[in-house]
CSV table of C-alpha atoms and ligand atoms in Angstrom, one decimal:
chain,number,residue,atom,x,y,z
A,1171,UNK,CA,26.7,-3.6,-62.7
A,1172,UNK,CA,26.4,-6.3,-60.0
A,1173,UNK,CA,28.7,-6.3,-57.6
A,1174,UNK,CA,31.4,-9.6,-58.0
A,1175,UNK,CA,33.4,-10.8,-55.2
A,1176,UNK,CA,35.6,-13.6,-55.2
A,1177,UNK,CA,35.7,-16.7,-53.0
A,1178,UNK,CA,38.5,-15.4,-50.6
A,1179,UNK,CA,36.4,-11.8,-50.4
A,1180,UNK,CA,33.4,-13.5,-49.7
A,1181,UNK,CA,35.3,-15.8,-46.8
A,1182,UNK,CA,36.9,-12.6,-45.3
A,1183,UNK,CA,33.5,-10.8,-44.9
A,1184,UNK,CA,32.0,-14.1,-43.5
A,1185,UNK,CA,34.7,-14.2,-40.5
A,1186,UNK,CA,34.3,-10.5,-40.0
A,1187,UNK,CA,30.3,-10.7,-39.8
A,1188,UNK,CA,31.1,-13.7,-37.4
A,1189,UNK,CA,33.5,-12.1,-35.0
A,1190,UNK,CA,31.2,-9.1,-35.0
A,1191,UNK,CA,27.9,-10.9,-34.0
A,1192,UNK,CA,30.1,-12.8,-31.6
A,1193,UNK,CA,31.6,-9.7,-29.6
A,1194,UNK,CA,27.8,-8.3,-29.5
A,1195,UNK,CA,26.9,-11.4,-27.8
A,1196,UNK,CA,29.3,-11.7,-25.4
A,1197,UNK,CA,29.9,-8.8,-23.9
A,1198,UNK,CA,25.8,-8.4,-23.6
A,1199,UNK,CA,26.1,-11.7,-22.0
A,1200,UNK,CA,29.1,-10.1,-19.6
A,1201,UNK,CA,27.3,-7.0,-18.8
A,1202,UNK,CA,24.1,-8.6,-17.9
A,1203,UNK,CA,26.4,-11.3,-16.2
A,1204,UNK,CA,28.0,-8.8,-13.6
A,1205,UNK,CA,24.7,-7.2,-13.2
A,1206,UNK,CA,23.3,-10.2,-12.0
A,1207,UNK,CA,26.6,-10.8,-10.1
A,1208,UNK,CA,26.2,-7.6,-8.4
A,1209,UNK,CA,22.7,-7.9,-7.6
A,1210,UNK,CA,23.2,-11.2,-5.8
A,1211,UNK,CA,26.1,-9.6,-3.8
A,1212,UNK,CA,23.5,-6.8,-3.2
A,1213,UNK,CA,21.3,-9.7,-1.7
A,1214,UNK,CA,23.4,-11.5,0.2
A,1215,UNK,CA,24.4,-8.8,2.2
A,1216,UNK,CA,21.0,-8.0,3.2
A,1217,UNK,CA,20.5,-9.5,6.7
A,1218,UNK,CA,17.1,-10.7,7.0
A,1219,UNK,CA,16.4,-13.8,7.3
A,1220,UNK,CA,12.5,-15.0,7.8
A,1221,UNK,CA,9.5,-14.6,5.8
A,1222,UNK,CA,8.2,-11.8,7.5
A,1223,UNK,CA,11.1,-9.7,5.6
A,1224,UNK,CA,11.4,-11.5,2.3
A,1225,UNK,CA,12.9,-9.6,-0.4
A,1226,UNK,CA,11.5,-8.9,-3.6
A,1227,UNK,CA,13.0,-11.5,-5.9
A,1228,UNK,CA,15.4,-10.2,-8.7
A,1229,UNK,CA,12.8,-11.0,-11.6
A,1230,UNK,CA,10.6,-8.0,-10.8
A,1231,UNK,CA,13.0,-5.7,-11.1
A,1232,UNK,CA,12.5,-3.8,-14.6
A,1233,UNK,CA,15.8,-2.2,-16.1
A,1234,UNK,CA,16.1,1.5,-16.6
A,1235,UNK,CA,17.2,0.7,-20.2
A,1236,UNK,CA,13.0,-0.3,-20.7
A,1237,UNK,CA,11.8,2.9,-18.8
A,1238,UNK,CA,9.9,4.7,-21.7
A,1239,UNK,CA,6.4,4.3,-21.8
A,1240,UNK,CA,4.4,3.3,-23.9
A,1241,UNK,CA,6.4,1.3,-26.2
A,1242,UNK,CA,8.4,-0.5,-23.6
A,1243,UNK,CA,5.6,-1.0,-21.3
A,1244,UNK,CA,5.7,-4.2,-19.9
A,1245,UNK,CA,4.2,-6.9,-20.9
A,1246,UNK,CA,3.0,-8.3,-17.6
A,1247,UNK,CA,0.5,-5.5,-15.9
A,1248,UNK,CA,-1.7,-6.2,-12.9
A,1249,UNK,CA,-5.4,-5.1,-12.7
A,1250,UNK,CA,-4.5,-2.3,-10.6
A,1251,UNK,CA,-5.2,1.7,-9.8
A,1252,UNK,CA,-3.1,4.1,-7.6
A,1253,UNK,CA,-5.8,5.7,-5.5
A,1254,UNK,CA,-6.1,9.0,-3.4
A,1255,UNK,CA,-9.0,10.6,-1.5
A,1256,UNK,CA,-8.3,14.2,-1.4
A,1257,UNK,CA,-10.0,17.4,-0.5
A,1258,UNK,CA,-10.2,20.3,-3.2
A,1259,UNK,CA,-8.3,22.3,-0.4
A,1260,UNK,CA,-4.9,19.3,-0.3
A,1261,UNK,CA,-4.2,20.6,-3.9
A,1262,UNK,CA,-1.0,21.1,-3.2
A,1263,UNK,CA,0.0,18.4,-1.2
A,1264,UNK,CA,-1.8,15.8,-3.4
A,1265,UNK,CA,0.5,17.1,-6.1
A,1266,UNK,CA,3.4,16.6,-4.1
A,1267,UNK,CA,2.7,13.3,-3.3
A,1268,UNK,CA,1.5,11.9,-7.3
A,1269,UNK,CA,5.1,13.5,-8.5
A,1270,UNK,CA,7.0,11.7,-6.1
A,1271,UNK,CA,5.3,8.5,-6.9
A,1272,UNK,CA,5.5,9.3,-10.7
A,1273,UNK,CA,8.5,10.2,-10.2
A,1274,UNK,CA,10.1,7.0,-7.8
A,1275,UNK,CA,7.8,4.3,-9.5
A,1276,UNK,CA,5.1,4.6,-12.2
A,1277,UNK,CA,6.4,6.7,-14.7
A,1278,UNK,CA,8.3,2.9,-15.3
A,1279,UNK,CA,4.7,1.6,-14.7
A,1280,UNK,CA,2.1,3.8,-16.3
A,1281,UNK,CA,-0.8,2.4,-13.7
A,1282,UNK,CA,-3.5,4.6,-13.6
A,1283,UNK,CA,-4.7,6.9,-11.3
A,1284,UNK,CA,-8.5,7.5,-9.3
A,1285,UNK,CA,-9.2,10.8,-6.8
A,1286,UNK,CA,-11.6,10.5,-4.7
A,1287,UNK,CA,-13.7,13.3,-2.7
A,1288,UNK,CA,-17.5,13.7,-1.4
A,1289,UNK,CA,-17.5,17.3,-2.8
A,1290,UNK,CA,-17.0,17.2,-6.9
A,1291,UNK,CA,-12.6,18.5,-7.2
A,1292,UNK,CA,-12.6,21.7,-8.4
A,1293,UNK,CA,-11.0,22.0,-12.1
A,1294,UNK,CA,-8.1,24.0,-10.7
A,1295,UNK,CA,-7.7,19.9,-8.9
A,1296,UNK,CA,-8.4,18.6,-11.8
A,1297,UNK,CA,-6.1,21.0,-13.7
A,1298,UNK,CA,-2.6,20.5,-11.3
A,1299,UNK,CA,-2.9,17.1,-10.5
A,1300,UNK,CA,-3.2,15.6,-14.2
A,1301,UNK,CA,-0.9,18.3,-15.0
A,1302,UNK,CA,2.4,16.0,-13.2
A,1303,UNK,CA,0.5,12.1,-14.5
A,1304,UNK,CA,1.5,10.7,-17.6
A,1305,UNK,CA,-0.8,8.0,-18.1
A,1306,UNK,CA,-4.6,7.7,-17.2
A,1307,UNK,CA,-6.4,9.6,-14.4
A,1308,UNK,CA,-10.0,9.2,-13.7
A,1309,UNK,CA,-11.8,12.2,-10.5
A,1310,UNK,CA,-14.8,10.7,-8.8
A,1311,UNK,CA,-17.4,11.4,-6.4
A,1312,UNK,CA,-18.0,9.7,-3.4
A,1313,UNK,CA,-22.0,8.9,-3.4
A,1314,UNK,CA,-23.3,11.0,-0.3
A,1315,UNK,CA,-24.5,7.2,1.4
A,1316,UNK,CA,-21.0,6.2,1.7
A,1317,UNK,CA,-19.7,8.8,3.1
A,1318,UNK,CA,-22.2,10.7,5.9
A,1319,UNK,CA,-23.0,9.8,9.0
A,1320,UNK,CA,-26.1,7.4,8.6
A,1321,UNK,CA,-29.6,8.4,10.2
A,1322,UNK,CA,-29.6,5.5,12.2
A,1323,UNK,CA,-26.5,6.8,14.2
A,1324,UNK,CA,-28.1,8.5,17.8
A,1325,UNK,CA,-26.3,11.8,17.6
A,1326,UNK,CA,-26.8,13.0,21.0
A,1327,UNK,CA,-24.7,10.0,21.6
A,1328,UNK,CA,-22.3,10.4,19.3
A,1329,UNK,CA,-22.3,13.8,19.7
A,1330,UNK,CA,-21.1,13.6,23.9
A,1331,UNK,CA,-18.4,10.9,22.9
A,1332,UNK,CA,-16.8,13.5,20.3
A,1333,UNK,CA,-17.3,16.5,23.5
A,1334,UNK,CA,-15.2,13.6,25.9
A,1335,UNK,CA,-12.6,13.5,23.1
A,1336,UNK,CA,-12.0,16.7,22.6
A,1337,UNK,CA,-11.9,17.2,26.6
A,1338,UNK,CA,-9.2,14.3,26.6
A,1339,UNK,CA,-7.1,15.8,23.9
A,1340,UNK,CA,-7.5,12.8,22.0
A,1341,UNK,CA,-6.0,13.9,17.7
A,1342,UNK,CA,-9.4,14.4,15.7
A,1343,UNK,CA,-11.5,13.5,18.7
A,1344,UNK,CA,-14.3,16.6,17.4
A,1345,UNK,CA,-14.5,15.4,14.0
A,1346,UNK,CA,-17.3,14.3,12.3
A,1347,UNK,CA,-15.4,14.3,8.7
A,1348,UNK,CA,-12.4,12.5,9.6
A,1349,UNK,CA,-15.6,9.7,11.1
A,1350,UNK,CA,-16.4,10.0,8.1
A,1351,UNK,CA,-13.3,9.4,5.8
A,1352,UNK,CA,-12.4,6.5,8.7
A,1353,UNK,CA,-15.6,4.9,8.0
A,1354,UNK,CA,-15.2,5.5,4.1
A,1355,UNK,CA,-12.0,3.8,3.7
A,1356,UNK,CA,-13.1,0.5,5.8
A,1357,UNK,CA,-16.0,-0.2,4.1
A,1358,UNK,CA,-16.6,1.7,1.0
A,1359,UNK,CA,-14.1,2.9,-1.1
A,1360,UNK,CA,-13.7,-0.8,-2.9
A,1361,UNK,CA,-17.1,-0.6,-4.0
A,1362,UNK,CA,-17.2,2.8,-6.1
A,1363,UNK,CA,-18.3,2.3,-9.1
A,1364,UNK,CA,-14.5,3.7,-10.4
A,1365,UNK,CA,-12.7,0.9,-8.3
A,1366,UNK,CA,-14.6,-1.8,-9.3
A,1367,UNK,CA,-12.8,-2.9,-12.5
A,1368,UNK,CA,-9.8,-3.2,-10.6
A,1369,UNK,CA,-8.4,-6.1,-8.4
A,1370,UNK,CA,-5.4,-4.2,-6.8
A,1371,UNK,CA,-5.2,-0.6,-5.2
A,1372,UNK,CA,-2.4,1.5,-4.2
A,1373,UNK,CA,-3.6,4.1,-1.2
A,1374,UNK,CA,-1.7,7.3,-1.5
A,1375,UNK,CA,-2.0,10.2,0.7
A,1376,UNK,CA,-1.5,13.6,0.2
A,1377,UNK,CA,1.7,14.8,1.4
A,1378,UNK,CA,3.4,11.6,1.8
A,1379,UNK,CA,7.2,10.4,0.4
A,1380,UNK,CA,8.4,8.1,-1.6
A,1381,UNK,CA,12.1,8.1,-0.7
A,1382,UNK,CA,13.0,5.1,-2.7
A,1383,UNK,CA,13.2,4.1,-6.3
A,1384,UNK,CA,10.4,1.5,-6.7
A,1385,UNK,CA,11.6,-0.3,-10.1
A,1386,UNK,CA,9.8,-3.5,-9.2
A,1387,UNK,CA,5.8,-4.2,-9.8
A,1388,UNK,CA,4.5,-4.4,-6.2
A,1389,UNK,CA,1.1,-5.8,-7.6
A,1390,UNK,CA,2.6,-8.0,-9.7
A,1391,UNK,CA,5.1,-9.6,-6.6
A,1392,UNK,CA,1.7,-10.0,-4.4
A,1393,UNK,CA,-0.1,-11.2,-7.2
A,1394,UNK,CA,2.4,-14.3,-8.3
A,1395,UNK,CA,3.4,-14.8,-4.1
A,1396,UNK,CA,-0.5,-14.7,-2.9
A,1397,UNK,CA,-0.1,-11.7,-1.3
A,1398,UNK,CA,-3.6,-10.3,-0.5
A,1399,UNK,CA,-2.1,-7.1,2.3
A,1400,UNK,CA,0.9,-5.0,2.2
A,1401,UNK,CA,2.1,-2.3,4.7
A,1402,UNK,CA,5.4,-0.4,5.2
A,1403,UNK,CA,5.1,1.0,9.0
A,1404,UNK,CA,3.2,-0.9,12.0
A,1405,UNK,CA,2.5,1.0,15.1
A,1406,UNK,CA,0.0,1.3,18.4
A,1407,UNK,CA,-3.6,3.1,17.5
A,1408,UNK,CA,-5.0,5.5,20.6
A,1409,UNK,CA,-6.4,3.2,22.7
A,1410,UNK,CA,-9.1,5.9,23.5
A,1411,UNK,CA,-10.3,6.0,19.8
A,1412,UNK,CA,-11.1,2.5,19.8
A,1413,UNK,CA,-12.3,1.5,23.2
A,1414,UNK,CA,-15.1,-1.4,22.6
A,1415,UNK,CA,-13.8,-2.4,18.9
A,1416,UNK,CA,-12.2,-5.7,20.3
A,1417,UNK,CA,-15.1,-6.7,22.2
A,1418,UNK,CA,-16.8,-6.0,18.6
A,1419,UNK,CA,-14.4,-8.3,17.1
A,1420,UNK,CA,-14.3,-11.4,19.7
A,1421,UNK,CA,-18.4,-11.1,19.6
A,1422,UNK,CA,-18.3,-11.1,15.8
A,1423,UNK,CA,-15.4,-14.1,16.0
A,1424,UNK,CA,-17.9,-16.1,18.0
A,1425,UNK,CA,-20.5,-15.5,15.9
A,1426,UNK,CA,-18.4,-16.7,13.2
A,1427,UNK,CA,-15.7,-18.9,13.7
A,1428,UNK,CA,-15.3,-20.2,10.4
A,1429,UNK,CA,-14.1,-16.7,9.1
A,1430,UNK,CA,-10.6,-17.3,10.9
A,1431,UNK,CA,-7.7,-18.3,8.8
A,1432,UNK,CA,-5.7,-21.0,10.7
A,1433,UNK,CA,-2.4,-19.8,10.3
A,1434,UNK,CA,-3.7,-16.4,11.3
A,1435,UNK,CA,-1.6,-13.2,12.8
A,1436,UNK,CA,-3.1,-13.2,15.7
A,1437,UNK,CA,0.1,-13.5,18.1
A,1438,UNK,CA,0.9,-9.8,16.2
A,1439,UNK,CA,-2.0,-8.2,18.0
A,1440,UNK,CA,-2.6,-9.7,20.4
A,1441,UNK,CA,0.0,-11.0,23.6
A,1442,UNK,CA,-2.5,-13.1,25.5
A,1443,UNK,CA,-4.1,-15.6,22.6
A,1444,UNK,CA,-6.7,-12.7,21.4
A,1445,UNK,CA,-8.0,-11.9,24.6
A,1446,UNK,CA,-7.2,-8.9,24.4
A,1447,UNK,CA,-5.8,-6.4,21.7
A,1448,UNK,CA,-2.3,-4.8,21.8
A,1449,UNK,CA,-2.9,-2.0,19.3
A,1450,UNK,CA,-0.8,-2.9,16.8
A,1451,UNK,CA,-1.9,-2.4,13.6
A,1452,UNK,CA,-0.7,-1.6,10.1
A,1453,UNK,CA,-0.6,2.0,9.3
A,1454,UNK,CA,-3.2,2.4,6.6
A,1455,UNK,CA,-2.0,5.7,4.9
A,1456,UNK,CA,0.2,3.0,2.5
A,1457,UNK,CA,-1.9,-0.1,1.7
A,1458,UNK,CA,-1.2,-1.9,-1.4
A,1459,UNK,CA,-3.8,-4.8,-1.3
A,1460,UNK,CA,-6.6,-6.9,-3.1
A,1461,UNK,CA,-9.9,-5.4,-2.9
A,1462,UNK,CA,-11.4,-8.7,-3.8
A,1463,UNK,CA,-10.2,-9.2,0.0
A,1464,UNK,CA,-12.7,-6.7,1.5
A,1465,UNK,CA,-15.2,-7.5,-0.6
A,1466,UNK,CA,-15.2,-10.7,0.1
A,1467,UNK,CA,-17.9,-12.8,2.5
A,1468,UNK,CA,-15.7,-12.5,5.8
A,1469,UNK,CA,-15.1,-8.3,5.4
A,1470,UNK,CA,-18.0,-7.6,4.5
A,1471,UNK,CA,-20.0,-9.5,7.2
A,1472,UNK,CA,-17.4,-8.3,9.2
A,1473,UNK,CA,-17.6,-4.4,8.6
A,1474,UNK,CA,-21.3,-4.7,8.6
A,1475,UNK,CA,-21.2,-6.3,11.9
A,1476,UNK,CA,-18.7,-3.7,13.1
A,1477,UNK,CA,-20.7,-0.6,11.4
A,1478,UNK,CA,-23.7,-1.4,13.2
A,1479,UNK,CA,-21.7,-1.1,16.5
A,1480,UNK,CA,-21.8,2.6,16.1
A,1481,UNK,CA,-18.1,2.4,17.2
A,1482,UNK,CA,-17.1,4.7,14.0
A,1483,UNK,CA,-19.5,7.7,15.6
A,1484,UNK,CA,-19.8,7.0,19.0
A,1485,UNK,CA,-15.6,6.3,19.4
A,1486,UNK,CA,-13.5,6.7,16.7
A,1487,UNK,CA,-12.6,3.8,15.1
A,1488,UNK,CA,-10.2,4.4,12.5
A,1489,UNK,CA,-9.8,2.1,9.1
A,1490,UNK,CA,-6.3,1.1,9.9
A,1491,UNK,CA,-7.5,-1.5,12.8
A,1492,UNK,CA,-10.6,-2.5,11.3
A,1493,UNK,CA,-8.3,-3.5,8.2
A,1494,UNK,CA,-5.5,-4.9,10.4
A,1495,UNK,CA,-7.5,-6.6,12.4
A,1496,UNK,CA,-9.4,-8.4,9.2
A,1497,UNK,CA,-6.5,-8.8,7.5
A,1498,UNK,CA,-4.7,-10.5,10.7
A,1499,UNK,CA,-7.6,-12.6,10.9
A,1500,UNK,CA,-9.5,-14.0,7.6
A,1501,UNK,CA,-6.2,-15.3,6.4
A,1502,UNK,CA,-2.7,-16.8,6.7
A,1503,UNK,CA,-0.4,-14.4,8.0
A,1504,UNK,CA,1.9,-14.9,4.8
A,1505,UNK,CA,-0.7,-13.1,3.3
A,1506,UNK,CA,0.6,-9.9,4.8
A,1507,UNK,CA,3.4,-8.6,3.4
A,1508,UNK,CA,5.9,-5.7,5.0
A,1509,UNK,CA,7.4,-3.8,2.1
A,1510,UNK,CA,10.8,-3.3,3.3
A,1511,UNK,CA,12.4,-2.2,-0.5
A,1512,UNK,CA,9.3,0.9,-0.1
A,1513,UNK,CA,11.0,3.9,1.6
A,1514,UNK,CA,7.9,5.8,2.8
A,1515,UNK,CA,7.2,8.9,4.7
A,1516,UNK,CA,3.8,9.8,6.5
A,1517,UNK,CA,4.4,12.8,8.6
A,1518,UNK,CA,5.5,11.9,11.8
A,1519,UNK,CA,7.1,8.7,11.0
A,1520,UNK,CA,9.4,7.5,7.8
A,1521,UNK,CA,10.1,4.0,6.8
A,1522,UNK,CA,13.9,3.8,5.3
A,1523,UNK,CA,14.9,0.0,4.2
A,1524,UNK,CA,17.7,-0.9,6.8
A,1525,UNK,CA,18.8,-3.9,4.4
A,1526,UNK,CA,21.5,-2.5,3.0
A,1527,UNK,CA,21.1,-3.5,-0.9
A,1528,UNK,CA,17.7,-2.6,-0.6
A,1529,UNK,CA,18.7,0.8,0.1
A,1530,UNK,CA,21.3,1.2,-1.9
A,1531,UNK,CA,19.8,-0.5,-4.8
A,1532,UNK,CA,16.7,1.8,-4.2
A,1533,UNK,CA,19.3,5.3,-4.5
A,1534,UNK,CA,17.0,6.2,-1.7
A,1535,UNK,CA,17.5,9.5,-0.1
A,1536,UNK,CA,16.4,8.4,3.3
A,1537,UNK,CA,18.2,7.4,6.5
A,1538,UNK,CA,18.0,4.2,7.5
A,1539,UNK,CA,19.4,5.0,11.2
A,1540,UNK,CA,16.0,7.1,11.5
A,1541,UNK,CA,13.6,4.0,10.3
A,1542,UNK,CA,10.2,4.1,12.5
A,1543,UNK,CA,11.4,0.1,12.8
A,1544,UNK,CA,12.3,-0.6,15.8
A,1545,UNK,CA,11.4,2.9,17.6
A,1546,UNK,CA,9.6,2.0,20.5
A,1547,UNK,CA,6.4,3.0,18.7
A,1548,UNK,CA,6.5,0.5,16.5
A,1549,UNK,CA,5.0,-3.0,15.9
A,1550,UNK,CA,8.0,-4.7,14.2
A,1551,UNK,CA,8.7,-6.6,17.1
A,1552,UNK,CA,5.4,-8.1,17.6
A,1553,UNK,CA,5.0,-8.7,13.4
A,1554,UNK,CA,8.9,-10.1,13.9
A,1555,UNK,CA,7.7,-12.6,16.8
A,1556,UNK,CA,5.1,-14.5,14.8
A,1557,UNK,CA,7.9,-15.5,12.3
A,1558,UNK,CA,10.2,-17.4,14.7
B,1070,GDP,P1,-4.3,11.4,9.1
B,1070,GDP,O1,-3.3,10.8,8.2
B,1070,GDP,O2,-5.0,10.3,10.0
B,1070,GDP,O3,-3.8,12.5,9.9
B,1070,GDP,O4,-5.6,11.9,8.3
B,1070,GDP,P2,-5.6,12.8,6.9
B,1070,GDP,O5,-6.1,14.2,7.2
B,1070,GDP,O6,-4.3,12.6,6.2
B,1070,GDP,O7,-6.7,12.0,6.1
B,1070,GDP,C1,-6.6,10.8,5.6
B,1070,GDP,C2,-6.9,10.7,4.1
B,1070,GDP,O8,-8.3,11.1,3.9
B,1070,GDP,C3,-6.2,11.7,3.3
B,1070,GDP,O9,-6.1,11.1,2.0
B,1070,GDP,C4,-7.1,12.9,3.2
B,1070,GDP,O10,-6.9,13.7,2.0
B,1070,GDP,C5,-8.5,12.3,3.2
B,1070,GDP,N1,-9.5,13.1,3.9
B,1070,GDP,C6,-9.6,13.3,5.2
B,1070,GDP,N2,-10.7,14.0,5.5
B,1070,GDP,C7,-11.4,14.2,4.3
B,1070,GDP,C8,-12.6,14.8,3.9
B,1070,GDP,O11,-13.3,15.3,4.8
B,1070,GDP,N3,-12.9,14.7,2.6
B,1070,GDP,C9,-12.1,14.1,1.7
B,1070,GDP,N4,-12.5,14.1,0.4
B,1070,GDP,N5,-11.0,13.5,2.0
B,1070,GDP,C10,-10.6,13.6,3.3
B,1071,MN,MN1,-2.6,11.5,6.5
């Protein structure tokens, strides 16, 4: 028997659907209101005020409430892959180091993942590490002519400049595999075959933390701000690993003067107009950046160039100034970004956001009176100076 209601019932019902659909509205409109409230006062508090520590705008930002993957992935992604180089031996520190990123950031995120190595991972690697990923992981090899010391390298003379580094003390002054890995990561890793469908990699090391929550797209903020370099701690290099690498790069700049962006960093490296080189660089253990940067016409003439130095055999240049120094160079310096919501730990030195909403808003577990900052190691000052 269908169901009859009279005029006054059906009115009654219609004010009760009404006042029902209103109440959902507005207090969703309330909650997300004080959240947005909050978040401001979060903001405002923070204390920086140039570019060089802009924050990461409110709108990349994903709520917990859309965490799940895959059905609330979002909508937006970025062409980019975490990436680790890893020996079979760092098992368990590379393990370490996915979870805590998994865990901090891309279990929101769901970007995939590529290992690196020269020697094939062993399937107990294999095994462990896609054992704590979610989403997609891909293990490659490194082809043997990107990663061993080339034939045209004179090793008598390479071989005396590693015996004078290991008579100075100087950290991985005997070793031909960390030349190797050095040389690797500045001018080779972007073009395995693995990488080259993406745009955007994240370097993660073995062994490092991630003390922060990352619920923000980092790719996604450089992408839409044309962001091209990203680094969390700055610091001196040895100046003994990389004796003659700035006459390599003033020789190269001559050569090629068109490479040089004109709002460059320059004034971050160097404190006498480039002739000379300070040491500061961007500690290259964290790099989120655009590989279309280093394979680009400028890096690439400019790694060749450097390569045929010798300087990665004979000294010991590592990849964090050769990238610094491009990346300070080839383009504007608001190119560069510094990462200060990314709370990041490379044994000896941590990163902890100082800005107060950044940390708190980050529940990180780090503390921010034991930043690398402003210890008298670091490079902040000189990345601060070119701001004012
Ligand atoms: P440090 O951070 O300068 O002390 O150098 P690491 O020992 O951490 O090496 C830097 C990165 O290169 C890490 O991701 C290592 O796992 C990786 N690595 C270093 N040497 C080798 C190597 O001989 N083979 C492979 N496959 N990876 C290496
Ligand atoms: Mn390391």
């Amino acid at each position: 028997m269908p169901l009859k209601l009279t005029t006054t019932t059906r009115y009654v019902l219609l004010v009760i659907v009404i006042i029902i659909g209103l109440h959902s509205i507005l207090s969703f409109t309330h909650e997300d209101y004080s959240r947005a409230t909050s978040l401001k006062h979060i903001a405002s508090q923070l204390s920086w005020g140039s570019s060089s520590h802009d924050q990461v705008p409110d709108e990349y930002y994903v709520p917990d409430s859309a965490s799940a993957l895959p059905d609330t992935l979002l909508s937006r992604r970025a062409n980019a892959t975490l990436l680790m180089l890893a020996r079979n031996a760092d098992v368990d520190n590379a393990v370490r180091s996915v979870r805590r990123l998994e865990d901090r950031f891309n279990k929101k995120f769901g970007y995939p993942w590529v290992f690196l190595n020269e020697e094939p991972f062993s399937d107990e690697f294999k095994t462990r590490v896609s054992n704590v990923i979610n989403g997609e992981v891909t293990f490659g090899l490194v082809p043997r002519e990107h990663w061993y010391q080339p034939d045209w390298i004179d090793e008598d003379r390479a071989k005396a400049g590693r015996e004078k580094m290991v008579a100075d003390n100087i950290i991985y002054g005997g070793s031909v595999s960390y030349r190797n890995m050095c040389r690797f990561n500045s001018g080779f890793f972007y073009r395995h075959p693995l990488l080259e469908q993406y745009k955007w990699y994240w370097r993660v090391e073995p062994d490092v933390h991630f003390h922060c929550d990352i619920d923000f797209d980092p790719f996604l903020f450089m992408e839409d701000h044309n962001k091209t370099y990203a680094f969390t701690i700055t610091m001196y290099e040895f100046r003994a690993t990389i004796p003659t690498l700035w006459d390599g790069v003033k020789e190269f700049v001559r050569a090629h003067p068109e490479y040089i962006a004109r709002d460059n960093a320059m004034g971050y490296m160097s404190d006498d107009g480039g002739n000379s080189y300070n040491l500061c660089h961007f500690w290259s253990n964290f790099e989120i950046a655009n590989m279309e940067f280093w394979r680009g016409e400028a890096y690439s003439k400019f790694f060749e160039f450097l390569d045929r130095k010798g300087g990665f055999y004979y000294e010991r240049w590592g990849d964090a100034p050769v990238h610094s120094i491009a990346a300070a160079l080839f383009q504007s310096k608001e190119q560069i970004h510094f990462f200060d919501e990314i709370g990041y730990e490379h044994n000896p030195y941590t990163h902890c956001p100082k800005g107060e909403g950044a940390w708190a808003r980050g529940r990180c577990g780090c503390d921010p009176k034991r930043s690398f900052d402003y210890d008298g190691y670091s490079c902040m000052r000189q990345w601060d100076r070119i701001w004012d």
